[in-house]
mmCIF file of C-alpha atoms in Angstrom:
data_model
loop_
_atom_site.group_PDB
_atom_site.id
_atom_site.type_symbol
_atom_site.label_atom_id
_atom_site.label_comp_id
_atom_site.label_asym_id
_atom_site.label_seq_id
_atom_site.Cartn_x
_atom_site.Cartn_y
_atom_site.Cartn_z
ATOM 1 C CA MET A 15 10.695 27.289 19.876
ATOM 2 C CA SER A 16 8.299 29.207 20.400
ATOM 3 C CA THR A 17 6.361 27.940 24.248
ATOM 4 C CA THR A 18 3.313 25.953 24.247
ATOM 5 C CA SER A 19 0.574 25.064 25.935
ATOM 6 C CA HIS A 20 2.691 21.111 25.294
ATOM 7 C CA PRO A 21 5.779 21.104 25.793
ATOM 8 C CA ASP A 22 5.861 17.558 26.042
ATOM 9 C CA ILE A 23 4.331 17.226 22.683
ATOM 10 C CA PRO A 24 6.563 18.586 19.898
ATOM 11 C CA LEU A 25 5.547 22.217 18.101
ATOM 12 C CA TRP A 26 5.487 20.866 14.828
ATOM 13 C CA ILE A 27 3.195 17.703 15.998
ATOM 14 C CA GLN A 28 1.100 20.575 17.257
ATOM 15 C CA ASN A 29 1.302 22.912 14.159
ATOM 16 C CA ARG A 30 0.331 19.317 12.226
ATOM 17 C CA ILE A 31 -2.719 18.751 14.401
ATOM 18 C CA ILE A 32 -3.674 22.287 14.364
ATOM 19 C CA GLY A 33 -3.584 22.288 10.704
ATOM 20 C CA PHE A 34 -5.235 19.465 10.340
ATOM 21 C CA PHE A 35 -8.157 20.448 12.524
ATOM 22 C CA ASN A 36 -8.141 24.027 10.656
ATOM 23 C CA ARG A 37 -8.528 23.068 6.941
ATOM 24 C CA ALA A 38 -11.870 20.353 7.602
ATOM 25 C CA ARG A 39 -14.803 21.654 6.029
ATOM 26 C CA ASN A 40 -16.953 19.389 7.598
ATOM 27 C CA VAL A 41 -17.103 15.777 9.962
ATOM 28 C CA ASP A 42 -15.946 13.497 7.020
ATOM 29 C CA MET A 43 -13.055 14.824 5.916
ATOM 30 C CA ILE A 44 -11.645 14.386 10.074
ATOM 31 C CA LEU A 45 -12.550 11.212 10.072
ATOM 32 C CA ASP A 46 -10.541 10.169 6.754
ATOM 33 C CA GLY A 47 -8.471 7.665 7.990
ATOM 34 C CA THR A 48 -5.823 10.006 9.097
ATOM 35 C CA ILE A 49 -6.528 9.718 12.341
ATOM 36 C CA ARG A 50 -5.108 6.228 13.846
ATOM 37 C CA ASP A 51 -5.995 3.946 16.886
ATOM 38 C CA ASP A 52 -2.835 4.063 18.777
ATOM 39 C CA PRO A 53 -1.797 0.665 19.699
ATOM 40 C CA ALA A 54 0.404 1.532 22.580
ATOM 41 C CA ASP A 55 -2.745 2.725 24.548
ATOM 42 C CA GLY A 56 -3.948 -0.917 24.212
ATOM 43 C CA PRO A 57 -7.397 -1.468 21.542
ATOM 44 C CA GLY A 58 -9.730 0.532 21.410
ATOM 45 C CA LYS A 59 -11.820 2.889 18.796
ATOM 46 C CA THR A 60 -10.555 6.679 18.133
ATOM 47 C CA MET A 61 -12.774 10.086 17.324
ATOM 48 C CA GLY A 62 -16.111 9.132 16.296
ATOM 49 C CA ARG A 63 -18.359 11.335 14.427
ATOM 50 C CA THR A 64 -20.092 12.691 17.720
ATOM 51 C CA LEU A 65 -16.605 14.325 19.076
ATOM 52 C CA ALA A 66 -15.363 15.486 15.177
ATOM 53 C CA ALA A 67 -18.782 17.699 14.424
ATOM 54 C CA ARG A 68 -18.283 19.069 18.149
ATOM 55 C CA ILE A 69 -14.509 20.284 17.435
ATOM 56 C CA LEU A 70 -16.068 21.656 14.455
ATOM 57 C CA ARG A 71 -18.876 23.313 15.872
ATOM 58 C CA VAL A 72 -15.860 24.948 18.963
ATOM 59 C CA ARG A 73 -13.440 26.248 16.484
ATOM 60 C CA ASN A 74 -16.557 27.524 13.456
ATOM 61 C CA GLU A 75 -16.999 29.837 17.458
ATOM 62 C CA LEU A 76 -13.573 31.115 17.334
ATOM 63 C CA PRO A 77 -13.496 34.957 16.822
ATOM 64 C CA ARG A 78 -11.427 33.822 13.349
ATOM 65 C CA ARG A 79 -12.433 30.747 13.048
ATOM 66 C CA ARG A 80 -9.111 28.855 13.490
ATOM 67 C CA PHE A 81 -7.191 26.802 16.076
ATOM 68 C CA SER A 82 -4.021 28.226 17.037
ATOM 69 C CA ASP A 83 -3.577 26.252 20.300
ATOM 70 C CA LEU A 84 -3.432 22.841 21.124
ATOM 71 C CA ALA A 85 -4.435 23.729 24.167
ATOM 72 C CA GLU A 86 -8.107 24.927 22.596
ATOM 73 C CA ILE A 87 -9.188 21.360 21.078
ATOM 74 C CA ASP A 88 -7.841 19.302 24.697
ATOM 75 C CA ARG A 89 -10.356 21.473 26.150
ATOM 76 C CA ILE A 90 -13.197 20.707 24.232
ATOM 77 C CA ALA A 91 -15.304 17.866 25.790
ATOM 78 C CA GLY A 92 -14.980 14.269 24.671
ATOM 79 C CA VAL A 93 -11.084 15.642 23.909
ATOM 80 C CA GLY A 94 -9.283 12.980 26.985
ATOM 81 C CA THR A 95 -6.063 11.429 27.439
ATOM 82 C CA GLY A 96 -7.132 8.271 24.763
ATOM 83 C CA THR A 97 -7.763 11.488 22.102
ATOM 84 C CA LEU A 98 -4.216 13.153 22.485
ATOM 85 C CA GLN A 99 -2.681 10.102 22.548
ATOM 86 C CA ASP A 100 -3.995 9.211 19.034
ATOM 87 C CA LEU A 101 -3.751 12.790 17.382
ATOM 88 C CA VAL A 102 0.154 12.131 18.944
ATOM 89 C CA TYR A 103 0.342 9.037 17.078
ATOM 90 C CA SER A 104 -1.027 10.207 13.483
ATOM 91 C CA PHE A 105 0.413 13.254 13.349
ATOM 92 C CA GLY A 106 3.955 12.162 14.491
ATOM 93 C CA VAL A 107 5.324 10.599 11.763
ATOM 94 C CA SER A 108 7.950 12.812 10.375
ATOM 95 C CA ALA A 109 8.920 13.930 7.190
ATOM 96 C CA ALA A 110 11.461 12.043 6.180
ATOM 97 C CA GLU A 111 10.516 9.022 8.139
ATOM 98 C CA ALA A 112 6.894 8.682 6.040
ATOM 99 C CA PHE A 113 8.906 9.349 2.717
ATOM 100 C CA ARG A 114 11.326 6.704 3.586
ATOM 101 C CA GLY A 115 8.437 4.180 4.300
ATOM 102 C CA SER A 116 6.126 5.419 1.688
ATOM 103 C CA MET A 117 8.881 4.767 -1.283
ATOM 104 C CA TYR A 118 9.412 1.279 -0.083
ATOM 105 C CA GLU A 119 5.535 0.429 0.863
ATOM 106 C CA SER A 120 4.491 1.911 -2.491
ATOM 107 C CA GLY A 121 6.847 -0.232 -4.168
ATOM 108 C CA THR A 122 8.847 2.907 -6.308
ATOM 109 C CA ILE A 123 12.050 0.833 -4.997
ATOM 110 C CA TYR A 124 12.431 -2.046 -3.043
ATOM 111 C CA GLU A 125 14.549 -2.580 0.415
ATOM 112 C CA GLY A 126 16.090 -6.170 -1.078
ATOM 113 C CA ASN A 127 18.074 -3.966 -3.578
ATOM 114 C CA TRP A 128 18.092 -0.922 -3.241
ATOM 115 C CA ALA A 129 18.720 0.773 0.687
ATOM 116 C CA LEU A 130 17.364 4.008 1.457
ATOM 117 C CA GLU A 131 18.601 5.891 4.879
ATOM 118 C CA PHE A 132 18.247 9.422 6.944
ATOM 119 C CA PHE A 133 20.236 10.988 9.652
ATOM 120 C CA ARG A 134 17.999 13.953 10.649
ATOM 121 C CA PHE A 135 19.107 16.247 12.956
ATOM 122 C CA PRO A 136 16.578 18.572 15.024
ATOM 123 C CA LEU A 137 17.773 21.943 15.915
ATOM 124 C CA GLU A 138 15.542 23.056 19.338
ATOM 125 C CA ASP A 139 17.026 26.450 19.829
ATOM 126 C CA GLN A 140 15.064 28.746 16.611
ATOM 127 C CA GLN A 141 17.605 31.323 16.375
ATOM 128 C CA GLU A 142 20.564 28.400 15.939
ATOM 129 C CA PHE A 143 17.977 26.827 13.223
ATOM 130 C CA GLU A 144 17.507 30.278 11.340
ATOM 131 C CA SER A 145 21.403 30.707 11.812
ATOM 132 C CA ILE A 146 22.101 27.952 9.672
ATOM 133 C CA ALA A 147 19.084 27.791 7.614
ATOM 134 C CA ARG A 148 19.988 30.992 6.138
ATOM 135 C CA ASP A 149 23.453 30.582 5.127
ATOM 136 C CA GLU A 150 25.206 28.290 2.985
ATOM 137 C CA LYS A 151 28.564 28.246 4.471
ATOM 138 C CA GLU A 152 27.097 27.834 7.953
ATOM 139 C CA LEU A 153 24.826 24.752 6.464
ATOM 140 C CA ARG A 154 28.046 23.538 5.117
ATOM 141 C CA GLN A 155 29.900 23.641 8.763
ATOM 142 C CA PHE A 156 27.333 22.031 9.578
ATOM 143 C CA VAL A 157 26.759 18.571 7.435
ATOM 144 C CA LEU A 158 30.826 18.323 7.994
ATOM 145 C CA GLU A 159 30.412 18.438 11.627
ATOM 146 C CA LYS A 160 27.657 16.244 11.427
ATOM 147 C CA LEU A 161 29.089 13.685 9.166
ATOM 148 C CA THR A 162 32.672 13.465 11.086
ATOM 149 C CA ASP A 163 30.594 11.708 13.401
ATOM 150 C CA LEU A 164 28.570 9.439 10.650
ATOM 151 C CA LEU A 165 31.831 8.315 9.883
ATOM 152 C CA GLN A 166 33.230 7.780 13.303
ATOM 153 C CA GLU A 167 29.805 6.344 14.117
ATOM 154 C CA ARG A 168 30.082 4.055 11.072
ATOM 155 C CA SER A 169 33.848 2.351 11.184
ATOM 156 C CA VAL A 170 34.864 4.653 7.690
ATOM 157 C CA GLY A 171 38.058 4.083 7.014
ATOM 158 C CA ALA A 172 40.201 7.682 7.226
ATOM 159 C CA LYS A 173 41.145 7.997 3.725
ATOM 160 C CA ALA A 174 37.483 6.770 2.718
ATOM 161 C CA ALA A 175 35.723 9.699 5.491
ATOM 162 C CA GLU A 176 38.195 12.548 4.509
ATOM 163 C CA ALA A 177 37.208 11.755 0.160
ATOM 164 C CA MET A 178 34.003 12.527 1.809
ATOM 165 C CA LEU A 179 34.938 15.553 3.829
ATOM 166 C CA THR A 180 36.910 16.620 0.931
ATOM 167 C CA ASP A 181 33.489 16.720 -1.534
ATOM 168 C CA ILE A 182 31.395 18.412 0.751
ATOM 169 C CA ARG A 183 34.088 20.850 1.308
ATOM 170 C CA THR A 184 35.212 21.340 -1.927
ATOM 171 C CA ALA A 185 31.095 20.512 -3.058
ATOM 172 C CA TYR A 186 29.183 23.503 -5.291
ATOM 173 C CA ILE A 187 25.340 23.402 -4.009
ATOM 174 C CA ASP A 188 22.469 23.397 -5.786
ATOM 175 C CA GLN A 189 19.710 25.182 -3.734
ATOM 176 C CA TYR A 190 15.144 24.365 -4.563
ATOM 177 C CA SER A 191 12.553 25.591 -2.710
ATOM 178 C CA ASN A 192 9.261 23.905 -1.809
ATOM 179 C CA SER A 193 7.550 27.458 -2.481
ATOM 180 C CA THR A 194 7.789 26.745 -5.919
ATOM 181 C CA PRO A 195 7.785 22.373 -7.577
ATOM 182 C CA ALA A 196 11.244 22.861 -8.025
ATOM 183 C CA ALA A 197 12.212 20.552 -4.889
ATOM 184 C CA ALA A 198 10.580 17.438 -5.517
ATOM 185 C CA TYR A 199 11.829 17.396 -9.218
ATOM 186 C CA ALA A 200 15.183 17.908 -8.130
ATOM 187 C CA LEU A 201 14.643 15.256 -5.651
ATOM 188 C CA ALA A 202 12.931 13.650 -8.105
ATOM 189 C CA LEU A 203 15.765 13.585 -10.975
ATOM 190 C CA TRP A 204 18.383 12.093 -8.568
ATOM 191 C CA PHE A 205 16.456 8.865 -7.922
ATOM 192 C CA TYR A 206 15.570 8.758 -10.765
ATOM 193 C CA GLU A 207 19.736 8.922 -12.397
ATOM 194 C CA PHE A 208 19.942 5.532 -10.315
ATOM 195 C CA ASP A 209 18.585 3.259 -13.625
ATOM 196 C CA ALA A 210 17.392 5.516 -15.461
ATOM 197 C CA ASP A 211 16.457 3.201 -17.982
ATOM 198 C CA ASN A 212 13.781 2.592 -16.287
ATOM 199 C CA TRP A 213 11.833 5.528 -17.671
ATOM 200 C CA PHE A 214 8.501 4.042 -16.475
ATOM 201 C CA SER A 215 9.604 5.016 -12.877
ATOM 202 C CA TRP A 216 10.244 8.661 -13.477
ATOM 203 C CA GLU A 217 6.001 9.280 -11.997
ATOM 204 C CA ARG A 218 5.694 6.811 -8.793
ATOM 205 C CA ILE A 219 9.332 8.643 -7.675
ATOM 206 C CA GLN A 220 7.475 12.534 -8.226
ATOM 207 C CA GLN A 221 4.519 11.268 -6.870
ATOM 208 C CA GLN A 222 6.797 10.253 -3.606
ATOM 209 C CA THR A 223 8.991 12.703 -3.594
ATOM 210 C CA ILE A 224 6.388 15.853 -3.719
ATOM 211 C CA ALA A 225 4.207 14.016 -1.195
ATOM 212 C CA TYR A 226 7.563 14.561 0.820
ATOM 213 C CA PHE A 227 7.901 18.202 0.669
ATOM 214 C CA GLU A 228 4.038 18.589 1.184
ATOM 215 C CA HIS A 229 4.614 16.837 3.725
ATOM 216 C CA ASN A 230 3.740 19.606 6.450
ATOM 217 C CA ALA A 231 1.825 21.689 3.679
ATOM 218 C CA SER A 232 -0.733 22.458 6.270
ATOM 219 C CA THR A 233 1.384 23.749 8.680
ATOM 220 C CA TYR A 234 3.075 27.014 9.682
ATOM 221 C CA PRO A 235 6.141 27.820 9.124
ATOM 222 C CA TRP A 236 5.588 24.875 6.201
ATOM 223 C CA LEU A 237 8.972 25.847 4.390
ATOM 224 C CA MET A 238 12.029 22.899 2.955
ATOM 225 C CA ASP A 239 14.843 23.064 1.277
ATOM 226 C CA LEU A 240 16.187 21.154 -0.714
ATOM 227 C CA TYR A 241 20.587 21.586 -0.627
ATOM 228 C CA LEU A 242 22.157 18.936 -3.524
ATOM 229 C CA PHE A 243 26.141 18.753 -2.541
ATOM 230 C CA LYS A 244 26.964 18.030 -6.067
ATOM 231 C CA GLY A 245 29.775 15.435 -6.342
ATOM 232 C CA PHE A 246 29.512 14.123 -3.095
ATOM 233 C CA ARG A 247 30.404 10.384 -3.546
ATOM 234 C CA ASN A 248 29.231 8.334 -0.537
ATOM 235 C CA LYS A 249 32.252 5.181 0.679
ATOM 236 C CA GLY A 250 30.566 3.473 3.483
ATOM 237 C CA ILE A 251 28.418 5.518 5.062
ATOM 238 C CA ILE A 252 26.346 2.638 3.971
ATOM 239 C CA PRO A 253 28.192 -0.556 1.127
ATOM 240 C CA SER A 254 28.481 1.423 -1.607
ATOM 241 C CA GLY A 255 26.351 0.326 -4.874
ATOM 242 C CA ILE A 256 24.574 2.824 -8.139
ATOM 243 C CA CYS A 257 24.186 5.877 -6.787
ATOM 244 C CA PRO A 258 24.304 9.799 -8.437
ATOM 245 C CA GLU A 259 27.237 11.535 -6.969
ATOM 246 C CA ASP A 260 25.612 14.327 -4.991
ATOM 247 C CA LEU A 261 24.591 14.532 -1.148
ATOM 248 C CA PRO A 262 20.375 15.523 -0.341
ATOM 249 C CA VAL A 263 20.377 17.403 2.957
ATOM 250 C CA VAL A 264 16.853 18.741 3.659
ATOM 251 C CA VAL A 265 16.317 22.065 5.463
ATOM 252 C CA ASN A 266 13.078 20.910 7.191
ATOM 253 C CA TRP A 267 11.287 24.598 9.138
ATOM 254 C CA ALA A 268 8.372 23.498 10.202
ATOM 255 C CA GLU A 269 10.290 20.711 12.044
ATOM 256 C CA GLN A 270 13.379 22.862 12.781
ATOM 257 C CA THR A 271 15.132 19.560 11.587
ATOM 258 C CA ILE A 272 17.968 18.893 9.109
ATOM 259 C CA THR A 273 18.169 16.021 7.513
ATOM 260 C CA LEU A 274 20.829 13.725 5.457
ATOM 261 C CA TRP A 275 20.055 11.272 2.698
ATOM 262 C CA VAL A 276 22.272 8.648 1.048
ATOM 263 C CA SER A 277 20.676 5.979 -1.017
ATOM 264 C CA ALA A 278 22.583 3.162 -3.498
ATOM 265 C CA LEU A 279 21.593 -0.335 -5.661
ATOM 266 C CA TYR A 280 22.477 -3.163 -5.759
ATOM 267 C CA ASP A 281 21.412 -4.086 -9.211
#
């Protein structure tokens, strides 16, 4: 990843913080509840109106009226260690983690009968990430390697493991980008196919998948790509249940990660 004034904070988190303040048009937009107090540093208050107004004023005095580095925010009077901790806590939730949590918290699916797991693989080297993200052959090989490791970790039997790896080797891959709503719609359709007779859940699932692919919309790069490995069948990564025969793989350019999703409905 690029060099930064805060190498201890992942760049994608920094970009989300910067994007949030660049997007804000007034104090109320900053104090909309997005910034939360980090419970790890004990009970206390988070950002107030005076500091929010000062941040806007400093931003508007910059040549391009935009922050470009977290250091520009960090050195504003009143932005101390506690404020920075609150910002990292508030914006440090990955797209995958936020999506999974929201699917359950919103009641779109229920933990009691619907398992949803993700396996998120960060790639620190930008060149390596882009090489995989831009080449379907390299992406397939990456998924094969990570799935092989995962099957060993989950103690999946040799026959079932080989069947899943064969599915990946031979799968046709559908690709969708979040540059249009196509990626969100395709993932929503994958969920819908778990239990298509519950047609009334379509809109709720669609809302969740749209939010997933817009998680880093205020940052750059913001692209996320969905790859569906068609015909993949889960045979033990999680206990088998109702599941469409595809493996969703999400390439997240903002977070420089590749995420595999598995799910099963126990109806």
